[in-house]
Short mmCIF file of C-alpha atoms in Angstrom, two decimals:
data_model
loop_
_atom_site.label_atom_id
_atom_site.label_comp_id
_atom_site.label_asym_id
_atom_site.label_seq_id
_atom_site.Cartn_x
_atom_site.Cartn_y
_atom_site.Cartn_z
CA MET D 1385 11.25 -1.70 -32.77
CA GLU D 1386 14.28 -2.86 -30.82
CA CYS D 1387 17.46 -4.25 -32.35
CA LYS D 1388 16.76 -7.85 -31.22
CA ASP D 1389 13.45 -7.76 -33.09
CA LEU D 1390 15.14 -6.56 -36.25
CA ARG D 1391 18.13 -8.88 -36.41
CA GLU D 1392 16.56 -11.44 -38.72
CA MET D 1393 15.18 -8.66 -40.92
CA VAL D 1394 18.62 -7.12 -41.17
CA VAL D 1395 20.01 -10.45 -42.39
CA SER D 1396 17.06 -10.78 -44.78
CA HIS D 1397 17.86 -7.33 -46.09
CA SER D 1398 21.46 -8.32 -46.71
CA SER D 1399 20.15 -11.29 -48.72
CA GLY D 1400 18.04 -8.89 -50.78
CA ASP D 1401 14.85 -10.50 -49.56
CA LEU D 1402 13.19 -7.48 -48.02
CA ALA D 1403 10.78 -5.29 -49.92
CA GLY D 1404 8.24 -2.59 -49.19
CA GLU D 1405 7.68 -1.40 -45.66
CA GLY D 1406 10.08 -3.89 -44.14
CA ARG D 1407 12.90 -2.64 -46.26
CA VAL D 1408 12.14 1.03 -45.43
CA LEU D 1409 11.96 0.16 -41.73
CA VAL D 1410 15.30 -1.67 -41.71
CA GLU D 1411 17.07 0.95 -43.79
CA SER D 1412 15.95 3.75 -41.52
CA HIS D 1413 17.00 1.71 -38.45
CA LEU D 1414 20.39 0.95 -39.94
CA SER D 1415 21.12 4.60 -40.53
CA GLY D 1416 20.96 5.27 -36.79
CA CYS D 1417 22.17 1.99 -35.22
CA ALA D 1418 25.85 1.08 -35.25
CA GLU D 1419 25.27 -2.43 -33.87
CA CYS D 1420 22.76 -3.40 -36.57
CA SER D 1421 24.91 -1.76 -39.23
CA GLU D 1422 27.77 -4.01 -38.12
CA LEU D 1423 25.47 -7.03 -38.33
CA PHE D 1424 24.42 -5.97 -41.82
CA SER D 1425 28.01 -5.63 -43.02
CA ASN D 1426 29.02 -8.89 -41.30
CA SER D 1427 26.17 -10.68 -43.04
CA ASN D 1428 27.39 -9.42 -46.38
CA GLU D 1429 30.94 -10.29 -45.44
CA VAL D 1430 30.00 -13.87 -44.46
CA TRP D 1431 28.40 -14.36 -47.85
CA ARG D 1432 31.53 -13.04 -49.53
CA LEU D 1433 33.72 -15.25 -47.35
CA LEU D 1434 31.73 -18.34 -48.32
CA GLY D 1435 32.63 -17.48 -51.90
CA GLU D 1436 36.26 -18.17 -51.07
CA TRP D 1437 35.52 -21.86 -50.77
CA GLU D 1438 37.00 -22.73 -54.09
CA GLU D 1439 35.43 -24.88 -56.74
CA ILE D 1440 37.05 -28.07 -57.88
CA GLU D 1441 37.40 -29.04 -61.50
CA PRO D 1442 36.23 -32.52 -62.39
CA GLY D 1443 38.42 -34.63 -64.64
CA ASN D 1444 37.94 -34.26 -68.39
CA ASP D 1445 36.85 -37.81 -69.05
CA TYR D 1446 33.91 -38.01 -66.66
CA VAL D 1447 31.41 -38.73 -69.46
CA SER D 1448 33.36 -41.72 -70.79
CA GLU D 1449 34.04 -42.87 -67.21
CA PHE D 1450 30.32 -42.74 -66.57
CA TRP D 1451 29.49 -44.89 -69.59
CA SER D 1452 32.16 -47.44 -68.70
CA ARG D 1453 30.69 -47.58 -65.21
CA VAL D 1454 27.26 -48.16 -66.72
CA GLU D 1455 28.72 -50.96 -68.86
CA LYS D 1456 30.40 -52.54 -65.84
CA GLU D 1457 27.19 -52.35 -63.81
CA GLU D 1458 25.23 -53.86 -66.64
CA ALA D 1459 27.77 -56.62 -67.06
CA ARG D 1460 27.58 -57.34 -63.34
CA VAL D 1461 23.84 -57.38 -63.06
CA GLY D 1462 23.91 -58.00 -66.75
CA PHE D 1463 22.72 -61.34 -67.90
CA TRP D 1464 19.70 -61.65 -65.63
CA SER D 1465 18.74 -58.03 -65.86
CA SER D 1466 18.82 -57.96 -69.66
CA LEU D 1467 16.90 -61.19 -69.65
CA TRP D 1468 14.11 -59.62 -67.64
CA HIS D 1469 14.06 -56.41 -69.64
CA SER D 1470 13.97 -58.27 -72.95
CA GLY D 1471 10.92 -60.26 -71.84
CA ALA D 1472 12.77 -63.55 -72.27
CA GLY D 1473 12.99 -63.79 -68.51
CA TRP D 1474 9.28 -64.39 -68.24
CA LYS D 1475 9.50 -67.17 -70.83
CA LEU D 1476 12.40 -68.73 -68.94
CA ALA D 1477 10.55 -68.43 -65.64
CA GLY D 1478 7.51 -70.10 -67.23
CA ALA D 1479 9.63 -72.93 -68.58
CA LEU D 1480 11.33 -73.45 -65.20
CA ALA D 1481 7.97 -73.46 -63.42
CA SER D 1482 6.64 -76.06 -65.88
CA VAL D 1483 9.68 -78.28 -65.34
CA LEU D 1484 9.22 -77.97 -61.58
CA VAL D 1485 5.53 -78.90 -61.71
CA VAL D 1486 6.20 -81.91 -63.98
CA GLY D 1487 9.03 -82.99 -61.68
CA ILE D 1488 6.85 -82.87 -58.58
CA PHE D 1489 4.08 -84.86 -60.28
CA SER D 1490 6.60 -87.44 -61.48
CA LEU D 1491 7.92 -87.85 -57.95
CA VAL D 1492 4.43 -88.36 -56.55
CA ILE D 1493 3.39 -90.81 -59.24
CA PHE D 1494 6.52 -92.90 -59.68
CA THR D 1495 7.86 -93.01 -56.15
CA GLY D 1496 5.09 -94.56 -54.04
CA ASP D 1497 5.25 -96.31 -50.65
CA PRO D 1498 7.95 -99.03 -51.02
CA GLY D 1499 6.09 -101.88 -49.34
CA GLY D 1500 4.89 -100.15 -46.19
CA ASN D 1501 8.27 -100.48 -44.54
CA VAL D 1502 8.55 -96.87 -43.68
CA VAL D 1503 8.26 -96.44 -39.92
CA ALA D 1504 7.87 -92.90 -38.79
CA ASP D 1505 8.65 -91.64 -35.29
CA ARG D 1506 4.96 -91.21 -34.77
CA ASP D 1507 4.39 -94.90 -35.42
CA VAL D 1508 6.96 -95.82 -32.78
CA GLN D 1509 5.30 -93.45 -30.30
CA ASP D 1510 1.92 -95.00 -31.02
CA ASP D 1511 3.29 -98.48 -30.37
CA MET D 1512 4.79 -97.41 -27.04
CA LEU D 1513 1.51 -95.80 -26.05
CA LEU D 1514 -0.37 -99.01 -26.77
CA LEU D 1515 2.11 -101.06 -24.72
CA GLU D 1516 1.77 -98.67 -21.78
CA LEU D 1517 -2.01 -98.80 -22.02
CA ASP D 1518 -1.90 -102.57 -22.06
CA SER D 1519 0.36 -102.68 -19.05
CA ALA D 1520 -1.77 -100.13 -17.14
CA THR D 1521 -4.91 -102.09 -17.88
CA SER D 1522 -3.33 -105.24 -16.40
CA ARG D 1523 -2.38 -103.43 -13.20
CA ASP D 1524 -5.83 -101.89 -12.87
CA THR D 1525 -7.45 -105.26 -13.39
CA THR D 1526 -5.27 -106.77 -10.70
CA ALA D 1527 -6.12 -103.97 -8.28
CA ALA D 1528 -9.79 -104.36 -9.00
CA LEU D 1529 -9.64 -108.07 -8.27
CA GLU D 1530 -8.20 -107.47 -4.77
CA ILE D 1531 -11.72 -106.83 -3.47
CA TYR D 1532 -12.38 -110.53 -3.85
CA GLY D 1533 -10.17 -111.52 -1.03
CA PRO D 1534 -6.63 -112.10 0.03
CA TRP D 1535 -4.55 -113.44 -2.62
CA ASP D 1536 -1.62 -115.56 -1.80
CA GLY D 1537 1.25 -115.15 -4.07
CA GLY D 1538 0.51 -114.78 -7.75
CA ILE D 1539 -2.87 -114.89 -9.25
CA ASP D 1540 -3.69 -117.78 -11.43
CA VAL D 1541 -5.38 -115.93 -14.15
CA VAL D 1542 -6.10 -119.15 -15.97
CA ASN D 1543 -8.15 -120.39 -13.06
CA ILE D 1544 -10.08 -117.22 -12.70
CA ASN D 1545 -10.96 -117.08 -16.29
CA GLY D 1546 -11.17 -120.75 -16.75
CA ASN D 1547 -13.14 -123.30 -14.75
CA GLY D 1548 -15.37 -121.22 -12.57
CA GLY D 1549 -12.73 -120.05 -10.09
CA PHE D 1550 -15.21 -117.53 -8.64
CA ASN D 1551 -17.84 -120.01 -7.82
CA MET N 92 19.24 -25.20 -77.05
CA GLU N 93 17.22 -28.10 -75.76
CA SER N 94 15.92 -27.89 -72.22
CA ASP N 95 16.97 -30.37 -69.55
CA ILE N 96 13.50 -31.86 -69.62
CA GLU N 97 13.67 -32.46 -73.38
CA LEU N 98 17.05 -34.12 -72.96
CA MET N 99 15.71 -36.28 -70.16
CA LEU N 100 12.74 -37.33 -72.28
CA ARG N 101 15.12 -38.25 -75.10
CA THR N 102 17.13 -40.28 -72.57
CA LYS N 103 13.94 -42.00 -71.55
CA SER N 104 13.38 -43.03 -75.15
CA GLY N 105 16.86 -44.57 -75.27
CA ASP N 106 19.07 -41.70 -76.52
CA ASP N 107 22.26 -41.98 -74.42
CA GLY N 108 23.75 -38.98 -76.21
CA ALA N 109 21.09 -36.80 -74.61
CA PHE N 110 22.13 -38.05 -71.19
CA SER N 111 25.78 -37.27 -71.94
CA GLU N 112 24.70 -33.70 -72.72
CA LEU N 113 22.83 -33.50 -69.42
CA MET N 114 25.96 -34.62 -67.64
CA ARG N 115 28.05 -31.98 -69.39
CA ARG N 116 25.64 -29.33 -68.18
CA HIS N 117 25.35 -30.39 -64.56
CA TYR N 118 28.28 -32.61 -63.65
CA LYS N 119 30.56 -29.89 -62.34
CA GLY N 120 27.80 -28.40 -60.19
CA VAL N 121 26.98 -31.77 -58.68
CA VAL N 122 30.65 -32.61 -58.03
CA ASN N 123 31.14 -29.30 -56.23
CA TYR N 124 27.91 -29.61 -54.28
CA ILE N 125 28.96 -33.05 -53.04
CA TYR N 126 32.49 -31.82 -52.36
CA ARG N 127 31.19 -28.97 -50.18
CA PHE N 128 28.67 -31.23 -48.51
CA THR N 129 31.14 -33.96 -47.61
CA ASN N 130 34.44 -32.06 -47.75
CA ARG N 131 35.91 -35.08 -49.54
CA ARG N 132 37.51 -34.11 -52.79
CA ASP N 133 38.65 -37.66 -53.49
CA ASN N 134 35.16 -39.12 -53.34
CA SER N 135 33.09 -36.32 -54.81
CA GLU N 136 33.45 -37.45 -58.45
CA ASP N 137 32.64 -41.02 -57.56
CA LEU N 138 29.52 -39.91 -55.69
CA ALA N 139 28.53 -37.59 -58.54
CA GLN N 140 28.73 -40.57 -60.90
CA GLU N 141 26.49 -42.44 -58.48
CA VAL N 142 23.96 -39.58 -58.66
CA PHE N 143 23.90 -39.67 -62.46
CA LEU N 144 23.75 -43.45 -62.46
CA ARG N 145 20.63 -43.33 -60.29
CA ILE N 146 19.05 -40.80 -62.62
CA TYR N 147 19.98 -42.83 -65.69
CA ARG N 148 18.56 -46.00 -64.16
CA SER N 149 15.28 -44.31 -63.30
CA ALA N 150 14.97 -42.49 -66.63
CA GLY N 151 12.30 -44.96 -67.68
CA GLN N 152 10.01 -43.69 -64.93
CA TYR N 153 10.82 -40.01 -65.48
CA LYS N 154 7.87 -37.63 -65.51
CA PRO N 155 8.60 -33.98 -66.26
CA GLU N 156 6.73 -32.63 -63.24
CA ALA N 157 9.44 -30.48 -61.74
CA LYS N 158 12.60 -28.83 -62.95
CA PHE N 159 15.32 -31.34 -63.74
CA SER N 160 17.85 -29.54 -61.53
CA THR N 161 15.67 -29.85 -58.44
CA TRP N 162 15.35 -33.59 -59.01
CA LEU N 163 19.09 -33.80 -59.60
CA TYR N 164 20.00 -31.94 -56.39
CA LYS N 165 17.48 -33.90 -54.38
CA ILE N 166 19.26 -37.10 -55.39
CA ALA N 167 22.66 -35.48 -54.84
CA THR N 168 21.56 -34.45 -51.33
CA ASN N 169 20.41 -37.98 -50.55
CA VAL N 170 23.62 -39.52 -51.86
CA SER N 171 25.72 -37.02 -49.85
CA LEU N 172 23.71 -37.54 -46.67
CA THR N 173 23.96 -41.31 -47.00
CA TYR N 174 27.70 -41.03 -47.50
CA VAL N 175 28.19 -38.68 -44.54
CA LYS N 176 26.09 -40.87 -42.25
CA LYS N 177 27.89 -43.99 -43.39
CA LYS N 178 31.28 -42.45 -42.83
CA GLY N 179 30.34 -41.12 -39.40
CA ASN N 180 33.12 -38.67 -38.82
CA ASN N 181 33.59 -36.93 -42.11
CA SER N 182 35.63 -33.99 -40.98
CA LEU N 183 39.09 -33.71 -42.38
CA SER N 184 42.15 -32.31 -40.82
CA LEU N 185 43.51 -29.23 -42.50
CA ASP N 186 46.38 -31.28 -43.91
CA GLU N 187 43.94 -33.45 -45.79
CA ILE N 188 42.37 -30.52 -47.60
CA ASP N 189 43.72 -30.54 -51.08
CA ASP N 190 45.85 -27.59 -52.00
CA SER N 191 46.24 -28.30 -55.67
CA GLY N 192 43.72 -25.62 -56.71
CA ASP N 193 44.53 -22.86 -59.17
CA ALA N 194 46.87 -20.13 -58.07
CA THR N 195 45.27 -16.77 -57.28
CA GLY N 196 47.60 -14.96 -59.65
CA ASN N 197 48.06 -12.10 -57.20
CA PRO N 198 51.76 -11.24 -57.30
CA ALA N 199 51.55 -9.21 -54.08
CA LEU N 200 50.98 -12.32 -52.03
CA ASP N 201 53.50 -14.82 -50.96
CA ILE N 202 52.44 -18.15 -52.46
CA ALA N 203 53.15 -20.18 -49.32
CA ASP N 204 51.09 -17.83 -47.16
CA ASP N 205 48.32 -17.99 -49.68
CA ILE N 206 48.21 -21.79 -49.57
CA ILE N 207 48.18 -21.78 -45.77
CA TYR N 208 45.44 -19.17 -45.78
CA ARG N 209 43.28 -21.04 -48.28
CA LYS N 210 43.68 -24.30 -46.38
CA GLU N 211 42.68 -22.59 -43.19
CA ILE N 212 39.73 -20.69 -44.58
CA MET N 213 38.33 -23.75 -46.37
CA GLY N 214 38.58 -25.82 -43.19
CA VAL N 215 36.99 -23.05 -41.14
CA ILE N 216 34.12 -22.57 -43.59
CA PHE N 217 33.50 -26.31 -43.76
CA GLU N 218 33.42 -26.62 -39.98
CA ALA N 219 31.07 -23.66 -39.69
CA MET N 220 28.76 -25.13 -42.34
CA GLU N 221 28.97 -28.54 -40.73
CA SER N 222 27.77 -27.11 -37.44
CA LEU N 223 24.51 -25.94 -39.03
CA PRO N 224 21.34 -28.03 -38.93
CA GLU N 225 21.07 -30.15 -42.08
CA ARG N 226 18.33 -28.12 -43.75
CA GLU N 227 20.07 -24.80 -43.16
CA LYS N 228 23.27 -26.25 -44.57
CA VAL N 229 21.56 -27.64 -47.69
CA ALA N 230 19.62 -24.41 -48.25
CA ILE N 231 22.78 -22.29 -48.06
CA LEU N 232 24.84 -24.66 -50.23
CA LEU N 233 22.17 -24.72 -52.94
CA CYS N 234 21.43 -20.98 -52.86
CA LYS N 235 24.95 -19.73 -52.49
CA TYR N 236 26.97 -22.16 -54.58
CA GLU N 237 24.58 -23.80 -57.00
CA GLY N 238 22.56 -20.67 -57.69
CA LEU N 239 19.20 -22.34 -57.11
CA SER N 240 16.24 -20.07 -56.42
CA TYR N 241 14.29 -20.30 -53.18
CA GLU N 242 11.50 -22.05 -55.14
CA GLU N 243 13.90 -24.68 -56.45
CA VAL N 244 15.42 -25.25 -53.02
CA ALA N 245 11.89 -25.58 -51.65
CA HIS N 246 11.32 -28.42 -54.16
CA VAL N 247 14.56 -30.11 -53.12
CA LEU N 248 13.76 -29.85 -49.41
CA GLU N 249 10.05 -30.44 -49.94
CA CYS N 250 9.04 -27.38 -47.93
CA THR N 251 7.66 -23.90 -48.53
CA VAL N 252 9.58 -20.96 -49.96
CA GLY N 253 9.12 -19.14 -46.65
CA ALA N 254 10.75 -22.03 -44.82
CA VAL N 255 13.73 -21.94 -47.19
CA LYS N 256 14.18 -18.19 -46.57
CA ALA N 257 14.08 -18.86 -42.84
CA TYR N 258 16.70 -21.64 -43.19
CA VAL N 259 19.01 -19.35 -45.15
CA HIS N 260 18.64 -16.39 -42.81
CA ARG N 261 19.03 -18.39 -39.62
CA GLY N 262 21.98 -20.25 -41.07
CA ARG N 263 23.54 -16.99 -42.11
CA MET N 264 23.17 -15.55 -38.61
CA LYS N 265 24.84 -18.62 -37.12
CA LEU N 266 27.64 -18.38 -39.64
CA ILE N 267 28.23 -14.75 -38.66
CA GLU N 268 28.78 -15.90 -35.07
CA ARG N 269 31.02 -18.80 -36.03
CA LEU N 270 33.09 -16.93 -38.58
CA LYS N 271 33.38 -13.71 -36.57
CA PRO N 272 37.14 -13.99 -36.06
CA TYR N 273 37.55 -14.04 -39.81
CA LEU N 274 35.30 -11.02 -40.31
CA SER N 275 37.00 -8.75 -37.80
CA GLU N 276 39.82 -7.74 -40.14
CA GLY N 277 37.50 -5.62 -42.19
CA GLY N 278 36.80 -8.29 -44.74
CA ASP N 279 40.02 -7.90 -46.68
CA TYR N 280 41.45 -11.40 -46.71
CA GLY N 281 43.80 -10.68 -49.52
CA VAL N 282 42.57 -13.37 -51.94
#
């Protein structure tokens, strides 16, 4: 095997992860290869160097700090959270829902239509539509009547509809 | 001595004293893990408290399916990752690296040189670690510093043991390249 094929195994060996044939193979290769021996010692050295990254010591009162943080969090979320966890929250939610339902029913029952005076936009639109329809009908009627001859000036609708104007 | 799982089950049943004991056992490890992950000494205790707060809050749903420490470090990894991503650029200048650590006690070394050296080496190691892919970094941090086994790291990373070994070995090879200038002096760094 060539060095490039053994590099990862050499590092594995330095981690103590090689056993059996692999270990024998790498050890025999290392005894005759300066480059891989250097890699092996560098791998060990890197691990030792990482050990120089010093630890830090936490403060002595971390346990009490933790519990005061828990208390603060509970106080913040506090009232509602404890309400839910105690089961009282469900009762309160039920009571609020009941009040809401009763309120809605009361509104429907006691506040009816105050004399039909409420005019919605839709009502206004309907009225305008009717007016337009009425006006269009009048124009159409006039146009349709043109086939009965030349009309001078305005049309006396009373005559037409009245005393046999078409006779 | 009670196991972590027993303590967690006691916590679940409302015994806060059991949770305090769990904190005493693991707090320092979590603080240091977060510190090495984020390179922020000032925030590491605050984030560690956040980790324990999350565990405490979810104690009610705790099921002893895996080792407590793997659960703990999974949460610590998530908290650290969230912090790092939120902060964006988390690298510190060498001046920001705290130098209030314990003295080495080696009388042969000049104290000022030692402080400069330690500042430099910590910054260099952090940068080298930071350059690794996330999984390689987490695997090395947990194996090297927190003493977790490959199996435990596999639980944290939700992968196979073989994958963890590959992460560690590949990461180690990359670190050799990046830290080469610091290895060339024969490994005697005088600390």
